[in-house]
């Protein structure tokens, strides 16, 4: 079985009992979540949000990158979200990320030095505050109300980051 | 109740019955999913994947942007994923996105023209192929095995996009 066949077989079961029900394009709770891509994060369950209630933007680290700003801009201007929730977490792959060494290795291997920053950080809480600052200073957002958390992957607990 | 208080109250319930169990930092199925941020997408359920099995990268449109490439690079080089799965969907906010008009409006309002492309598209299937091409041509990835789908938000069904 190829991965496509496997995923399609699982999806056929999902679709068989699927009910699009009350789901709307516009997030019902007007929230955009920005979270890390980490495999252990159940974004809906940890926040007590349901499908249909929020946009979910995820990347390595859960950083407010330019691309996250692009997504939040679309979310606010076209789909009427007004609140931003940030979720970083303990034991993140981006903690103590060796930016310079990785770039040198990639360049040695491929001949191309990544033009982007990997956006690693040494302190999850401090990085949530950095992400808050990026939101505060982006000219493109309509709403800057932001709540930031560090999620503990061992306990399932969210710790609020004071701005 | 502030939104922080509300989310923390919901999270206290989640954490009370939380079991980090077999969850590992390295995705157990070695898959990185790139999907749209749309509120209606239950990424795990639609693909039959469980928490802990895949990285989940999400943005407006599910496009393979430079930031998605950054995330996949981290995913493959540091957390050993080898497969990429793309999920675009019907009724996407990025379908027929009026790029030029939006940029003009934002510039008129803020004085700043976004330097990024909003990455809208007119055909979800064609855009999945564009994203596949970006993966094919990125120098930074170690693995380019990619499976692409368009998810139907009305039926819950994934439609395979042939490369």
mmCIF file of C-alpha atoms in Angstrom, chain B residues 2-162:
data_model
loop_
_atom_site.group_PDB
_atom_site.id
_atom_site.type_symbol
_atom_site.label_atom_id
_atom_site.label_comp_id
_atom_site.label_asym_id
_atom_site.label_seq_id
_atom_site.Cartn_x
_atom_site.Cartn_y
_atom_site.Cartn_z
ATOM 1 C CA UNK B 2 -10.969 37.129 29.797
ATOM 2 C CA UNK B 3 -10.037 34.835 26.923
ATOM 3 C CA UNK B 4 -6.886 33.834 28.867
ATOM 4 C CA UNK B 5 -8.979 32.805 31.880
ATOM 5 C CA UNK B 6 -11.389 30.912 29.671
ATOM 6 C CA UNK B 7 -8.659 28.979 27.848
ATOM 7 C CA UNK B 8 -6.806 28.251 31.099
ATOM 8 C CA UNK B 9 -9.979 26.873 32.679
ATOM 9 C CA UNK B 10 -10.539 24.568 29.695
ATOM 10 C CA UNK B 11 -6.877 23.569 29.778
ATOM 11 C CA UNK B 12 -7.015 22.663 33.478
ATOM 12 C CA UNK B 13 -9.614 20.026 32.565
ATOM 13 C CA UNK B 14 -7.479 18.774 29.689
ATOM 14 C CA UNK B 15 -4.355 18.552 31.845
ATOM 15 C CA UNK B 16 -6.226 16.736 34.626
ATOM 16 C CA UNK B 17 -6.657 13.669 32.433
ATOM 17 C CA UNK B 18 -3.535 14.184 30.308
ATOM 18 C CA UNK B 19 -1.178 11.300 29.707
ATOM 19 C CA UNK B 20 1.914 12.118 27.656
ATOM 20 C CA UNK B 21 2.130 8.338 27.178
ATOM 21 C CA UNK B 22 3.928 7.210 24.073
ATOM 22 C CA UNK B 23 4.156 10.669 22.486
ATOM 23 C CA UNK B 24 7.658 11.385 21.203
ATOM 24 C CA UNK B 25 9.264 14.493 19.787
ATOM 25 C CA UNK B 26 10.031 12.616 16.570
ATOM 26 C CA UNK B 27 6.807 12.031 14.599
ATOM 27 C CA UNK B 28 6.116 8.293 14.782
ATOM 28 C CA UNK B 29 4.950 8.039 11.156
ATOM 29 C CA UNK B 30 7.724 10.307 9.812
ATOM 30 C CA UNK B 31 5.189 12.511 8.060
ATOM 31 C CA UNK B 32 5.034 16.308 7.756
ATOM 32 C CA UNK B 33 1.598 17.610 6.754
ATOM 33 C CA UNK B 34 1.222 21.055 5.164
ATOM 34 C CA UNK B 35 -2.421 22.158 5.317
ATOM 35 C CA UNK B 36 -4.554 25.280 5.158
ATOM 36 C CA UNK B 37 -5.344 27.110 8.425
ATOM 37 C CA UNK B 38 -9.094 26.818 7.626
ATOM 38 C CA UNK B 39 -11.268 26.355 10.719
ATOM 39 C CA UNK B 40 -13.127 23.373 9.224
ATOM 40 C CA UNK B 41 -10.109 21.100 8.701
ATOM 41 C CA UNK B 42 -9.609 18.290 11.208
ATOM 42 C CA UNK B 43 -6.175 17.402 9.868
ATOM 43 C CA UNK B 44 -5.618 14.281 11.994
ATOM 44 C CA UNK B 45 -9.078 12.791 11.555
ATOM 45 C CA UNK B 46 -9.362 13.394 7.807
ATOM 46 C CA UNK B 47 -6.057 11.578 7.195
ATOM 47 C CA UNK B 48 -6.543 8.883 9.828
ATOM 48 C CA UNK B 49 -3.407 10.010 11.641
ATOM 49 C CA UNK B 50 -3.027 10.155 15.403
ATOM 50 C CA UNK B 51 -1.446 12.721 17.657
ATOM 51 C CA UNK B 52 2.299 12.094 17.764
ATOM 52 C CA UNK B 53 2.469 10.677 14.250
ATOM 53 C CA UNK B 54 3.125 13.789 12.153
ATOM 54 C CA UNK B 55 4.240 17.381 12.142
ATOM 55 C CA UNK B 56 1.469 19.778 11.192
ATOM 56 C CA UNK B 57 2.382 22.941 9.306
ATOM 57 C CA UNK B 58 -0.542 25.239 8.521
ATOM 58 C CA UNK B 59 -0.947 28.641 6.889
ATOM 59 C CA UNK B 60 -3.402 30.587 4.737
ATOM 60 C CA UNK B 61 -3.965 28.311 1.739
ATOM 61 C CA UNK B 62 -1.672 25.489 2.847
ATOM 62 C CA UNK B 63 0.905 26.889 0.441
ATOM 63 C CA UNK B 64 4.497 25.719 0.384
ATOM 64 C CA UNK B 65 5.857 29.159 1.239
ATOM 65 C CA UNK B 66 9.484 29.842 2.203
ATOM 66 C CA UNK B 67 8.369 29.544 5.808
ATOM 67 C CA UNK B 68 6.823 26.133 5.123
ATOM 68 C CA UNK B 69 10.139 25.118 3.522
ATOM 69 C CA UNK B 70 11.898 26.311 6.707
ATOM 70 C CA UNK B 71 9.566 24.144 8.787
ATOM 71 C CA UNK B 72 9.906 21.065 6.535
ATOM 72 C CA UNK B 73 13.689 21.507 6.539
ATOM 73 C CA UNK B 74 13.698 21.393 10.355
ATOM 74 C CA UNK B 75 11.246 18.489 10.288
ATOM 75 C CA UNK B 76 13.392 16.393 7.952
ATOM 76 C CA UNK B 77 16.872 17.311 9.134
ATOM 77 C CA UNK B 78 16.289 17.232 12.877
ATOM 78 C CA UNK B 79 13.203 15.124 13.459
ATOM 79 C CA UNK B 80 13.560 12.555 10.706
ATOM 80 C CA UNK B 81 10.365 12.925 8.716
ATOM 81 C CA UNK B 82 10.627 11.543 5.189
ATOM 82 C CA UNK B 83 7.144 12.055 3.709
ATOM 83 C CA UNK B 84 5.268 15.266 2.899
ATOM 84 C CA UNK B 85 1.472 15.431 2.651
ATOM 85 C CA UNK B 86 -0.248 18.524 1.225
ATOM 86 C CA UNK B 87 -3.875 19.434 1.957
ATOM 87 C CA UNK B 88 -5.644 22.234 0.131
ATOM 88 C CA UNK B 89 -9.452 22.354 0.154
ATOM 89 C CA UNK B 90 -12.623 23.482 -1.576
ATOM 90 C CA UNK B 91 -14.208 26.840 -0.629
ATOM 91 C CA UNK B 92 -10.810 28.196 0.451
ATOM 92 C CA UNK B 93 -10.472 31.876 1.330
ATOM 93 C CA UNK B 94 -7.391 32.020 -0.902
ATOM 94 C CA UNK B 95 -9.337 30.980 -4.004
ATOM 95 C CA UNK B 96 -9.669 33.999 -6.301
ATOM 96 C CA UNK B 97 -7.905 36.166 -3.724
ATOM 97 C CA UNK B 98 -7.733 39.737 -5.116
ATOM 98 C CA UNK B 99 -3.985 40.180 -4.474
ATOM 99 C CA UNK B 100 -3.468 43.537 -6.139
ATOM 100 C CA UNK B 101 -6.601 45.166 -4.740
ATOM 101 C CA UNK B 102 -5.808 43.992 -1.204
ATOM 102 C CA UNK B 103 -2.261 45.312 -1.401
ATOM 103 C CA UNK B 104 -3.506 48.672 -2.648
ATOM 104 C CA UNK B 105 -6.072 48.873 0.141
ATOM 105 C CA UNK B 106 -3.524 48.005 2.812
ATOM 106 C CA UNK B 107 -1.060 50.523 1.400
ATOM 107 C CA UNK B 108 -3.714 53.252 1.300
ATOM 108 C CA UNK B 109 -4.629 52.494 4.906
ATOM 109 C CA UNK B 110 -1.219 51.919 6.488
ATOM 110 C CA UNK B 111 1.295 53.534 4.151
ATOM 111 C CA UNK B 112 3.017 50.168 3.782
ATOM 112 C CA UNK B 113 2.662 47.794 0.833
ATOM 113 C CA UNK B 114 3.088 44.178 1.949
ATOM 114 C CA UNK B 115 6.373 42.851 0.571
ATOM 115 C CA UNK B 116 5.016 39.291 0.679
ATOM 116 C CA UNK B 117 2.715 37.690 -1.838
ATOM 117 C CA UNK B 118 -0.610 36.589 -0.349
ATOM 118 C CA UNK B 119 -0.200 33.456 -2.437
ATOM 119 C CA UNK B 120 -3.805 33.253 -3.589
ATOM 120 C CA UNK B 121 -4.826 30.863 -6.341
ATOM 121 C CA UNK B 122 -7.670 30.226 -8.744
ATOM 122 C CA UNK B 123 -7.659 26.419 -8.764
ATOM 123 C CA UNK B 124 -6.931 24.328 -5.663
ATOM 124 C CA UNK B 125 -5.695 21.336 -7.623
ATOM 125 C CA UNK B 126 -3.336 23.419 -9.742
ATOM 126 C CA UNK B 127 -2.039 25.071 -6.578
ATOM 127 C CA UNK B 128 -1.269 21.699 -4.990
ATOM 128 C CA UNK B 129 0.847 20.993 -8.090
ATOM 129 C CA UNK B 130 2.569 24.366 -7.636
ATOM 130 C CA UNK B 131 3.356 23.431 -4.065
ATOM 131 C CA UNK B 132 4.720 20.076 -5.270
ATOM 132 C CA UNK B 133 6.964 21.939 -7.723
ATOM 133 C CA UNK B 134 8.278 24.151 -4.922
ATOM 134 C CA UNK B 135 9.193 21.042 -2.927
ATOM 135 C CA UNK B 136 10.832 19.483 -5.965
ATOM 136 C CA UNK B 137 12.969 22.568 -6.520
ATOM 137 C CA UNK B 138 13.932 23.488 -2.962
ATOM 138 C CA UNK B 139 17.625 22.783 -2.393
ATOM 139 C CA UNK B 140 17.170 22.380 1.365
ATOM 140 C CA UNK B 141 15.016 19.261 1.651
ATOM 141 C CA UNK B 142 16.437 15.781 2.107
ATOM 142 C CA UNK B 143 13.238 13.979 1.021
ATOM 143 C CA UNK B 144 10.860 15.036 -1.735
ATOM 144 C CA UNK B 145 8.293 12.260 -1.552
ATOM 145 C CA UNK B 146 5.016 14.186 -1.593
ATOM 146 C CA UNK B 147 1.336 13.253 -1.690
ATOM 147 C CA UNK B 148 -1.173 16.012 -2.423
ATOM 148 C CA UNK B 149 -4.901 16.246 -1.783
ATOM 149 C CA UNK B 150 -7.804 18.627 -2.203
ATOM 150 C CA UNK B 151 -10.194 18.158 0.731
ATOM 151 C CA UNK B 152 -13.900 18.654 0.097
ATOM 152 C CA UNK B 153 -15.317 20.625 3.050
ATOM 153 C CA UNK B 154 -18.857 19.504 2.194
ATOM 154 C CA UNK B 155 -18.267 15.752 2.039
ATOM 155 C CA UNK B 156 -15.151 15.241 4.175
ATOM 156 C CA UNK B 157 -13.531 13.469 1.254
ATOM 157 C CA UNK B 158 -9.895 13.842 0.141
ATOM 158 C CA UNK B 159 -9.269 13.888 -3.593
ATOM 159 C CA UNK B 160 -5.818 12.805 -4.670
ATOM 160 C CA UNK B 161 -3.967 15.228 -6.932
ATOM 161 C CA UNK B 162 -1.900 13.437 -9.547
#
